[in-house]
Amino acid sequence: MSGKMMLVDVTKCTACRGCQSACKNWNMLPGNETSFTGNYENPPDLGPSTWTRVAFNEVVEGTTVRWSFAKIQCMHCDDPVCAAVCPYMAISKNAQTGAVTVNRDVCIGCGFCQVFCPYEIPRVNNQNKKVYKCTMCHDRVASGLLPACVQTCPVQALQFGAEDQLFTAAKQRVNFLRRNGYPRAQLYGLWDGKPVGRVIYVLADDPDRYKLLDDPAPKLGSYFVEATLKPLQALAVAGLAAGVFFRAQEDRTPSGDE
Ligand code: SF4
Ligand code: SF4
Ligand code: SF4
């Protein structure tokens, strides 16, 4: 492994939602009007202008209500299905930072990435037909800064640093939790024992306790893509190239011939 990674330690999160606000602030995303749904979770889902949120899970145990919190955002997969299914190759992984980002000059808002992302992350804005998601603050990271959400977290539930170092720290934290009253403590965001991307979680319990999708199998998704969707992608690119060619031919046609 090499490069940078984000560690989300949900056992430290207090659900202050500073990370949500910092993300909106840095990325100049508008607020969303929401209404009370019987749970303090707000907003209830990601959206084109909500690239991260803190999921609240309420579990009633006897007479006690227990909360479980988890910050949700793009995992910045090393083998991103969203990029593989995009017919216009609008999504790419930055080799330097590891961030998976969308080129909205090319995106047509078809929503393939939204449908196929194993973590249900990208969201299409139906007004401008463009897709939006967490960028891993690649602009900040490329300048040596921390992602805005990490910088803001007051209890260091979010950390950002060298992959090897953070992966080791995460495993040590899980071992500590298991020895100290959380026998189900575990890492999340792994496939075959390795991180699927640039975000891993330390959980005190099973993923569904945090509204995290259980075993999203991102690699299986990409095998499916290779077998079935790549040919469609090639057709889309060929169609685009043909369109550009015929448009160029039309542009060269003298006006008197029309
Ligand atoms: S979590 Fe989804 S949107 Fe993010 S890189 Fe992976 S496949 Fe793409
Ligand atoms: S890394 Fe940046 S874009 Fe992603 S959730 Fe954090 S603040 Fe938002
Ligand atoms: S800023 Fe930190 S403590 Fe606050 S909600 Fe986000 S992850 Fe949790």
mmCIF file of C-alpha atoms and ligand atoms in Angstrom:
data_model
loop_
_atom_site.group_PDB
_atom_site.id
_atom_site.type_symbol
_atom_site.label_atom_id
_atom_site.label_comp_id
_atom_site.label_asym_id
_atom_site.label_seq_id
_atom_site.Cartn_x
_atom_site.Cartn_y
_atom_site.Cartn_z
ATOM 1 C CA MET A 1 0.000 0.000 0.000
ATOM 2 C CA SER A 2 1.032 3.587 -0.503
ATOM 3 C CA GLY A 3 -0.596 6.998 -0.540
ATOM 4 C CA LYS A 4 -3.100 8.609 1.798
ATOM 5 C CA MET A 5 -6.104 7.240 3.630
ATOM 6 C CA MET A 6 -8.945 8.431 5.892
ATOM 7 C CA LEU A 7 -9.746 6.557 9.093
ATOM 8 C CA VAL A 8 -13.252 6.950 10.540
ATOM 9 C CA ASP A 9 -13.285 5.733 14.149
ATOM 10 C CA VAL A 10 -16.988 5.685 14.982
ATOM 11 C CA THR A 11 -16.225 4.786 18.592
ATOM 12 C CA LYS A 12 -14.952 8.350 19.100
ATOM 13 C CA CYS A 13 -17.658 10.178 17.122
ATOM 14 C CA THR A 14 -20.035 12.351 19.186
ATOM 15 C CA ALA A 15 -22.301 13.174 16.212
ATOM 16 C CA CYS A 16 -21.596 16.889 16.501
ATOM 17 C CA ARG A 17 -21.846 16.990 12.674
ATOM 18 C CA GLY A 18 -18.989 19.451 12.396
ATOM 19 C CA CYS A 19 -17.749 17.319 9.499
ATOM 20 C CA GLN A 20 -21.041 17.803 7.633
ATOM 21 C CA SER A 21 -20.845 21.577 8.042
ATOM 22 C CA ALA A 22 -17.146 21.744 7.135
ATOM 23 C CA CYS A 23 -17.796 19.786 3.938
ATOM 24 C CA LYS A 24 -20.566 22.171 2.899
ATOM 25 C CA ASN A 25 -18.456 25.168 3.837
ATOM 26 C CA TRP A 26 -15.284 24.171 1.951
ATOM 27 C CA ASN A 27 -17.155 22.944 -1.108
ATOM 28 C CA MET A 28 -19.631 25.867 -1.072
ATOM 29 C CA LEU A 29 -22.634 23.519 -1.019
ATOM 30 C CA PRO A 30 -26.053 24.972 -0.172
ATOM 31 C CA GLY A 31 -28.030 23.830 2.863
ATOM 32 C CA ASN A 32 -31.093 21.634 2.419
ATOM 33 C CA GLU A 33 -34.457 22.223 4.042
ATOM 34 C CA THR A 34 -35.431 19.130 6.017
ATOM 35 C CA SER A 35 -38.188 18.204 8.439
ATOM 36 C CA PHE A 36 -38.184 16.147 11.622
ATOM 37 C CA THR A 37 -38.614 12.455 10.866
ATOM 38 C CA GLY A 38 -38.666 11.141 14.422
ATOM 39 C CA ASN A 39 -34.881 10.792 14.534
ATOM 40 C CA TYR A 40 -32.199 13.423 15.098
ATOM 41 C CA GLU A 41 -30.403 12.257 11.942
ATOM 42 C CA ASN A 42 -30.334 15.208 9.574
ATOM 43 C CA PRO A 43 -30.245 15.164 6.603
ATOM 44 C CA PRO A 44 -31.655 11.662 6.182
ATOM 45 C CA ASP A 45 -29.663 10.891 3.032
ATOM 46 C CA LEU A 46 -26.791 12.025 0.831
ATOM 47 C CA GLY A 47 -27.636 14.293 -2.096
ATOM 48 C CA PRO A 48 -26.027 16.393 -4.831
ATOM 49 C CA SER A 49 -25.291 19.079 -2.234
ATOM 50 C CA THR A 50 -24.697 16.723 0.720
ATOM 51 C CA TRP A 51 -21.478 14.783 0.185
ATOM 52 C CA THR A 52 -21.181 13.458 3.719
ATOM 53 C CA ARG A 53 -23.541 12.949 6.618
ATOM 54 C CA VAL A 54 -23.600 11.341 10.025
ATOM 55 C CA ALA A 55 -25.970 8.369 10.222
ATOM 56 C CA PHE A 56 -27.751 7.981 13.567
ATOM 57 C CA ASN A 57 -28.915 4.531 14.551
ATOM 58 C CA GLU A 58 -31.173 4.196 17.593
ATOM 59 C CA VAL A 59 -31.301 0.817 19.280
ATOM 60 C CA VAL A 60 -33.632 0.247 22.234
ATOM 61 C CA GLU A 61 -32.102 -2.157 24.763
ATOM 62 C CA GLY A 62 -34.514 -2.731 27.650
ATOM 63 C CA THR A 63 -35.271 0.737 28.990
ATOM 64 C CA THR A 64 -32.174 2.298 27.430
ATOM 65 C CA VAL A 65 -31.799 3.903 24.005
ATOM 66 C CA ARG A 66 -28.321 3.451 22.549
ATOM 67 C CA TRP A 67 -27.032 5.596 19.724
ATOM 68 C CA SER A 68 -24.580 4.490 17.073
ATOM 69 C CA PHE A 69 -23.104 7.154 14.801
ATOM 70 C CA ALA A 70 -21.162 6.809 11.566
ATOM 71 C CA LYS A 71 -19.975 9.389 9.060
ATOM 72 C CA ILE A 72 -20.899 8.282 5.538
ATOM 73 C CA GLN A 73 -19.023 9.368 2.405
ATOM 74 C CA CYS A 74 -17.328 7.994 -0.722
ATOM 75 C CA MET A 75 -14.823 5.196 -0.025
ATOM 76 C CA HIS A 76 -12.540 6.304 -2.892
ATOM 77 C CA CYS A 77 -12.253 2.707 -4.037
ATOM 78 C CA ASP A 78 -8.996 1.500 -5.560
ATOM 79 C CA ASP A 79 -11.026 -0.303 -8.238
ATOM 80 C CA PRO A 80 -13.978 2.114 -8.507
ATOM 81 C CA VAL A 81 -17.095 0.589 -10.039
ATOM 82 C CA CYS A 82 -18.493 4.102 -10.580
ATOM 83 C CA ALA A 83 -15.616 4.875 -12.957
ATOM 84 C CA ALA A 84 -15.869 1.509 -14.697
ATOM 85 C CA VAL A 85 -19.568 1.922 -15.551
ATOM 86 C CA CYS A 86 -19.442 5.566 -16.666
ATOM 87 C CA PRO A 87 -20.111 5.534 -20.437
ATOM 88 C CA TYR A 88 -18.269 8.849 -20.895
ATOM 89 C CA MET A 89 -15.322 8.073 -18.607
ATOM 90 C CA ALA A 90 -16.190 11.118 -16.522
ATOM 91 C CA ILE A 91 -14.942 9.522 -13.280
ATOM 92 C CA SER A 92 -11.285 8.837 -12.599
ATOM 93 C CA LYS A 93 -8.931 7.977 -9.773
ATOM 94 C CA ASN A 94 -6.113 10.418 -9.127
ATOM 95 C CA ALA A 95 -2.849 8.473 -8.999
ATOM 96 C CA GLN A 96 -1.221 10.966 -6.632
ATOM 97 C CA THR A 97 -3.950 11.460 -4.003
ATOM 98 C CA GLY A 98 -6.068 8.321 -4.520
ATOM 99 C CA ALA A 99 -9.213 10.478 -4.776
ATOM 100 C CA VAL A 100 -11.978 9.324 -7.138
ATOM 101 C CA THR A 101 -13.425 12.442 -8.748
ATOM 102 C CA VAL A 102 -16.021 13.429 -11.345
ATOM 103 C CA ASN A 103 -15.257 15.572 -14.385
ATOM 104 C CA ARG A 104 -18.576 17.400 -14.649
ATOM 105 C CA ASP A 105 -17.629 18.922 -18.017
ATOM 106 C CA VAL A 106 -18.027 15.400 -19.407
ATOM 107 C CA CYS A 107 -20.694 13.907 -17.091
ATOM 108 C CA ILE A 108 -24.189 13.747 -18.645
ATOM 109 C CA GLY A 109 -25.988 12.685 -15.444
ATOM 110 C CA CYS A 110 -27.010 9.254 -16.779
ATOM 111 C CA GLY A 111 -26.876 7.917 -13.198
ATOM 112 C CA PHE A 112 -25.026 4.658 -13.979
ATOM 113 C CA CYS A 113 -22.500 5.412 -11.220
ATOM 114 C CA GLN A 114 -25.318 6.066 -8.756
ATOM 115 C CA VAL A 115 -26.970 2.742 -9.580
ATOM 116 C CA PHE A 116 -23.816 0.618 -9.530
ATOM 117 C CA CYS A 117 -21.818 2.142 -6.655
ATOM 118 C CA PRO A 118 -21.786 -0.617 -4.026
ATOM 119 C CA TYR A 119 -21.944 2.020 -1.273
ATOM 120 C CA GLU A 120 -24.792 4.078 -2.836
ATOM 121 C CA ILE A 121 -22.749 7.295 -2.860
ATOM 122 C CA PRO A 122 -22.963 9.395 -6.080
ATOM 123 C CA ARG A 123 -26.099 11.508 -6.558
ATOM 124 C CA VAL A 124 -27.393 13.071 -9.769
ATOM 125 C CA ASN A 125 -28.631 16.645 -9.713
ATOM 126 C CA ASN A 126 -31.749 16.397 -11.864
ATOM 127 C CA GLN A 127 -31.696 20.114 -12.627
ATOM 128 C CA ASN A 128 -28.290 20.280 -14.312
ATOM 129 C CA LYS A 129 -27.901 16.532 -15.062
ATOM 130 C CA LYS A 130 -24.523 16.249 -13.343
ATOM 131 C CA VAL A 131 -23.372 13.859 -10.640
ATOM 132 C CA TYR A 132 -21.869 14.907 -7.298
ATOM 133 C CA LYS A 133 -20.030 13.187 -4.453
ATOM 134 C CA CYS A 134 -17.180 13.589 -1.951
ATOM 135 C CA THR A 135 -13.901 14.568 -3.629
ATOM 136 C CA MET A 136 -11.675 13.559 -0.680
ATOM 137 C CA CYS A 137 -10.901 17.294 -0.742
ATOM 138 C CA HIS A 138 -8.278 16.489 -3.378
ATOM 139 C CA ASP A 139 -7.703 20.214 -3.905
ATOM 140 C CA ARG A 140 -6.757 20.617 -0.237
ATOM 141 C CA VAL A 141 -4.825 17.335 -0.093
ATOM 142 C CA ALA A 142 -2.780 18.231 -3.192
ATOM 143 C CA SER A 143 -1.740 21.408 -1.343
ATOM 144 C CA GLY A 144 -0.680 19.527 1.778
ATOM 145 C CA LEU A 145 -3.848 20.312 3.784
ATOM 146 C CA LEU A 146 -6.139 17.878 5.576
ATOM 147 C CA PRO A 147 -9.629 17.241 4.148
ATOM 148 C CA ALA A 148 -11.995 19.851 5.613
ATOM 149 C CA CYS A 149 -14.037 17.270 7.558
ATOM 150 C CA VAL A 150 -10.908 15.760 9.135
ATOM 151 C CA GLN A 151 -9.532 19.183 10.012
ATOM 152 C CA THR A 152 -12.790 20.057 11.793
ATOM 153 C CA CYS A 153 -13.505 16.915 13.829
ATOM 154 C CA PRO A 154 -12.990 18.022 17.460
ATOM 155 C CA VAL A 155 -12.459 14.513 18.875
ATOM 156 C CA GLN A 156 -10.131 13.075 16.206
ATOM 157 C CA ALA A 157 -12.725 10.514 15.154
ATOM 158 C CA LEU A 158 -11.440 11.312 11.660
ATOM 159 C CA GLN A 159 -7.791 10.937 10.774
ATOM 160 C CA PHE A 160 -5.968 11.324 7.478
ATOM 161 C CA GLY A 161 -2.466 10.142 6.743
ATOM 162 C CA ALA A 162 -0.209 7.477 5.287
ATOM 163 C CA GLU A 163 -2.163 4.342 4.336
ATOM 164 C CA ASP A 164 0.167 1.831 6.008
ATOM 165 C CA GLN A 165 0.330 3.834 9.213
ATOM 166 C CA LEU A 166 -3.437 4.355 9.517
ATOM 167 C CA PHE A 167 -4.258 0.750 8.618
ATOM 168 C CA THR A 168 -1.939 -0.439 11.392
ATOM 169 C CA ALA A 169 -3.431 2.082 13.841
ATOM 170 C CA ALA A 170 -6.955 0.930 12.929
ATOM 171 C CA LYS A 171 -6.097 -2.735 13.584
ATOM 172 C CA GLN A 172 -4.539 -1.825 16.927
ATOM 173 C CA ARG A 173 -7.655 0.155 17.877
ATOM 174 C CA VAL A 174 -9.911 -2.817 17.060
ATOM 175 C CA ASN A 175 -7.755 -5.100 19.215
ATOM 176 C CA PHE A 176 -7.937 -2.580 22.053
ATOM 177 C CA LEU A 177 -11.736 -2.373 21.790
ATOM 178 C CA ARG A 178 -12.095 -6.169 21.730
ATOM 179 C CA ARG A 179 -10.085 -6.428 24.940
ATOM 180 C CA ASN A 180 -12.135 -3.673 26.577
ATOM 181 C CA GLY A 181 -15.791 -4.625 26.370
ATOM 182 C CA TYR A 182 -16.490 -4.587 22.611
ATOM 183 C CA PRO A 183 -15.987 -8.198 21.453
ATOM 184 C CA ARG A 184 -17.629 -7.469 18.087
ATOM 185 C CA ALA A 185 -15.289 -4.555 17.264
ATOM 186 C CA GLN A 186 -14.128 -4.770 13.652
ATOM 187 C CA LEU A 187 -12.738 -2.957 10.644
ATOM 188 C CA TYR A 188 -15.079 -1.957 7.823
ATOM 189 C CA GLY A 189 -14.178 -1.152 4.219
ATOM 190 C CA LEU A 190 -12.050 -4.234 3.561
ATOM 191 C CA TRP A 191 -12.100 -6.827 0.815
ATOM 192 C CA ASP A 192 -9.974 -9.960 1.189
ATOM 193 C CA GLY A 193 -8.466 -8.367 4.293
ATOM 194 C CA LYS A 194 -7.268 -5.253 2.446
ATOM 195 C CA PRO A 195 -8.855 -1.780 2.226
ATOM 196 C CA VAL A 196 -11.196 -1.420 -0.773
ATOM 197 C CA GLY A 197 -10.126 2.189 -1.129
ATOM 198 C CA ARG A 198 -8.946 5.195 0.812
ATOM 199 C CA VAL A 199 -11.473 5.127 3.678
ATOM 200 C CA ILE A 200 -11.627 2.543 6.456
ATOM 201 C CA TYR A 201 -13.763 2.411 9.572
ATOM 202 C CA VAL A 202 -13.268 1.188 13.112
ATOM 203 C CA LEU A 203 -16.635 -0.127 14.335
ATOM 204 C CA ALA A 204 -17.591 -1.317 17.805
ATOM 205 C CA ASP A 205 -20.242 -3.645 16.359
ATOM 206 C CA ASP A 206 -21.586 -5.078 13.090
ATOM 207 C CA PRO A 207 -21.988 -2.683 10.112
ATOM 208 C CA ASP A 208 -25.811 -2.731 10.157
ATOM 209 C CA ARG A 209 -25.655 -1.257 13.652
ATOM 210 C CA TYR A 210 -24.342 1.901 11.920
ATOM 211 C CA LYS A 211 -26.556 1.809 8.807
ATOM 212 C CA LEU A 212 -23.487 0.769 6.821
ATOM 213 C CA LEU A 213 -24.081 -1.679 3.986
ATOM 214 C CA ASP A 214 -22.928 -5.148 4.928
ATOM 215 C CA ASP A 215 -20.350 -6.718 2.602
ATOM 216 C CA PRO A 216 -20.940 -4.565 -0.528
ATOM 217 C CA ALA A 217 -18.577 -6.742 -2.616
ATOM 218 C CA PRO A 218 -17.126 -3.975 -4.788
ATOM 219 C CA LYS A 219 -14.763 -6.311 -6.634
ATOM 220 C CA LEU A 220 -17.593 -8.577 -7.746
ATOM 221 C CA GLY A 221 -19.280 -5.466 -9.069
ATOM 222 C CA SER A 222 -16.280 -4.624 -11.196
ATOM 223 C CA TYR A 223 -16.058 -8.168 -12.626
ATOM 224 C CA PHE A 224 -19.692 -7.779 -13.674
ATOM 225 C CA VAL A 225 -18.819 -4.464 -15.271
ATOM 226 C CA GLU A 226 -15.913 -5.961 -17.220
ATOM 227 C CA ALA A 227 -18.125 -8.714 -18.570
ATOM 228 C CA THR A 228 -21.256 -6.780 -19.425
ATOM 229 C CA LEU A 229 -20.898 -3.017 -19.386
ATOM 230 C CA LYS A 230 -17.489 -2.416 -20.975
ATOM 231 C CA PRO A 231 -18.848 -3.305 -24.420
ATOM 232 C CA LEU A 232 -21.636 -0.736 -23.888
ATOM 233 C CA GLN A 233 -19.029 1.821 -22.844
ATOM 234 C CA ALA A 234 -17.085 1.150 -26.042
ATOM 235 C CA LEU A 235 -20.287 1.662 -28.049
ATOM 236 C CA ALA A 236 -20.984 4.950 -26.268
ATOM 237 C CA VAL A 237 -17.461 6.194 -26.988
ATOM 238 C CA ALA A 238 -17.735 5.081 -30.627
ATOM 239 C CA GLY A 239 -21.077 6.892 -30.865
ATOM 240 C CA LEU A 240 -19.554 10.030 -29.381
ATOM 241 C CA ALA A 241 -16.604 9.865 -31.788
ATOM 242 C CA ALA A 242 -18.955 9.345 -34.747
ATOM 243 C CA GLY A 243 -21.030 12.314 -33.602
ATOM 244 C CA VAL A 244 -17.934 14.521 -33.414
ATOM 245 C CA PHE A 245 -16.782 13.309 -36.865
ATOM 246 C CA PHE A 246 -20.106 13.995 -38.597
ATOM 247 C CA ARG A 247 -20.404 17.333 -36.830
ATOM 248 C CA ALA A 248 -16.950 18.265 -38.152
ATOM 249 C CA GLN A 249 -18.003 17.188 -41.657
ATOM 250 C CA GLU A 250 -21.135 19.354 -41.413
ATOM 251 C CA ASP A 251 -19.076 22.313 -40.215
ATOM 252 C CA ARG A 252 -16.811 21.951 -43.275
ATOM 253 C CA THR A 253 -19.798 21.863 -45.674
ATOM 254 C CA PRO A 254 -19.858 25.174 -47.654
ATOM 255 C CA SER A 255 -23.004 27.104 -46.857
ATOM 256 C CA GLY A 256 -23.914 27.301 -50.565
ATOM 257 C CA ASP A 257 -24.249 23.481 -50.662
ATOM 258 C CA GLU A 258 -26.900 23.375 -47.933
HETATM 259 S S1 SF4 B 1 -17.678 4.366 -3.010
HETATM 260 FE FE1 SF4 B 1 -18.889 4.387 -4.899
HETATM 261 S S2 SF4 B 1 -18.642 6.481 -5.682
HETATM 262 FE FE2 SF4 B 1 -16.997 6.153 -4.196
HETATM 263 S S3 SF4 B 1 -15.246 5.406 -5.437
HETATM 264 FE FE3 SF4 B 1 -16.340 3.586 -4.655
HETATM 265 S S4 SF4 B 1 -17.746 3.072 -6.339
HETATM 266 FE FE4 SF4 B 1 -17.090 5.195 -6.683
HETATM 267 S S1 SF4 B 2 -13.184 14.703 2.275
HETATM 268 FE FE1 SF4 B 2 -13.865 16.781 1.702
HETATM 269 S S2 SF4 B 2 -15.476 16.411 0.172
HETATM 270 FE FE2 SF4 B 2 -15.177 14.464 1.279
HETATM 271 S S3 SF4 B 2 -16.632 14.478 2.989
HETATM 272 FE FE3 SF4 B 2 -14.701 15.344 3.788
HETATM 273 S S4 SF4 B 2 -14.948 17.573 3.500
HETATM 274 FE FE4 SF4 B 2 -16.482 16.589 2.189
HETATM 275 S S1 SF4 B 3 -16.895 16.077 13.406
HETATM 276 FE FE1 SF4 B 3 -16.107 14.171 14.303
HETATM 277 S S2 SF4 B 3 -17.279 13.900 16.199
HETATM 278 FE FE2 SF4 B 3 -18.350 15.440 14.990
HETATM 279 S S3 SF4 B 3 -19.870 14.236 13.831
HETATM 280 FE FE3 SF4 B 3 -18.096 14.393 12.494
HETATM 281 S S4 SF4 B 3 -16.898 12.556 12.912
HETATM 282 FE FE4 SF4 B 3 -18.364 12.758 14.596
#
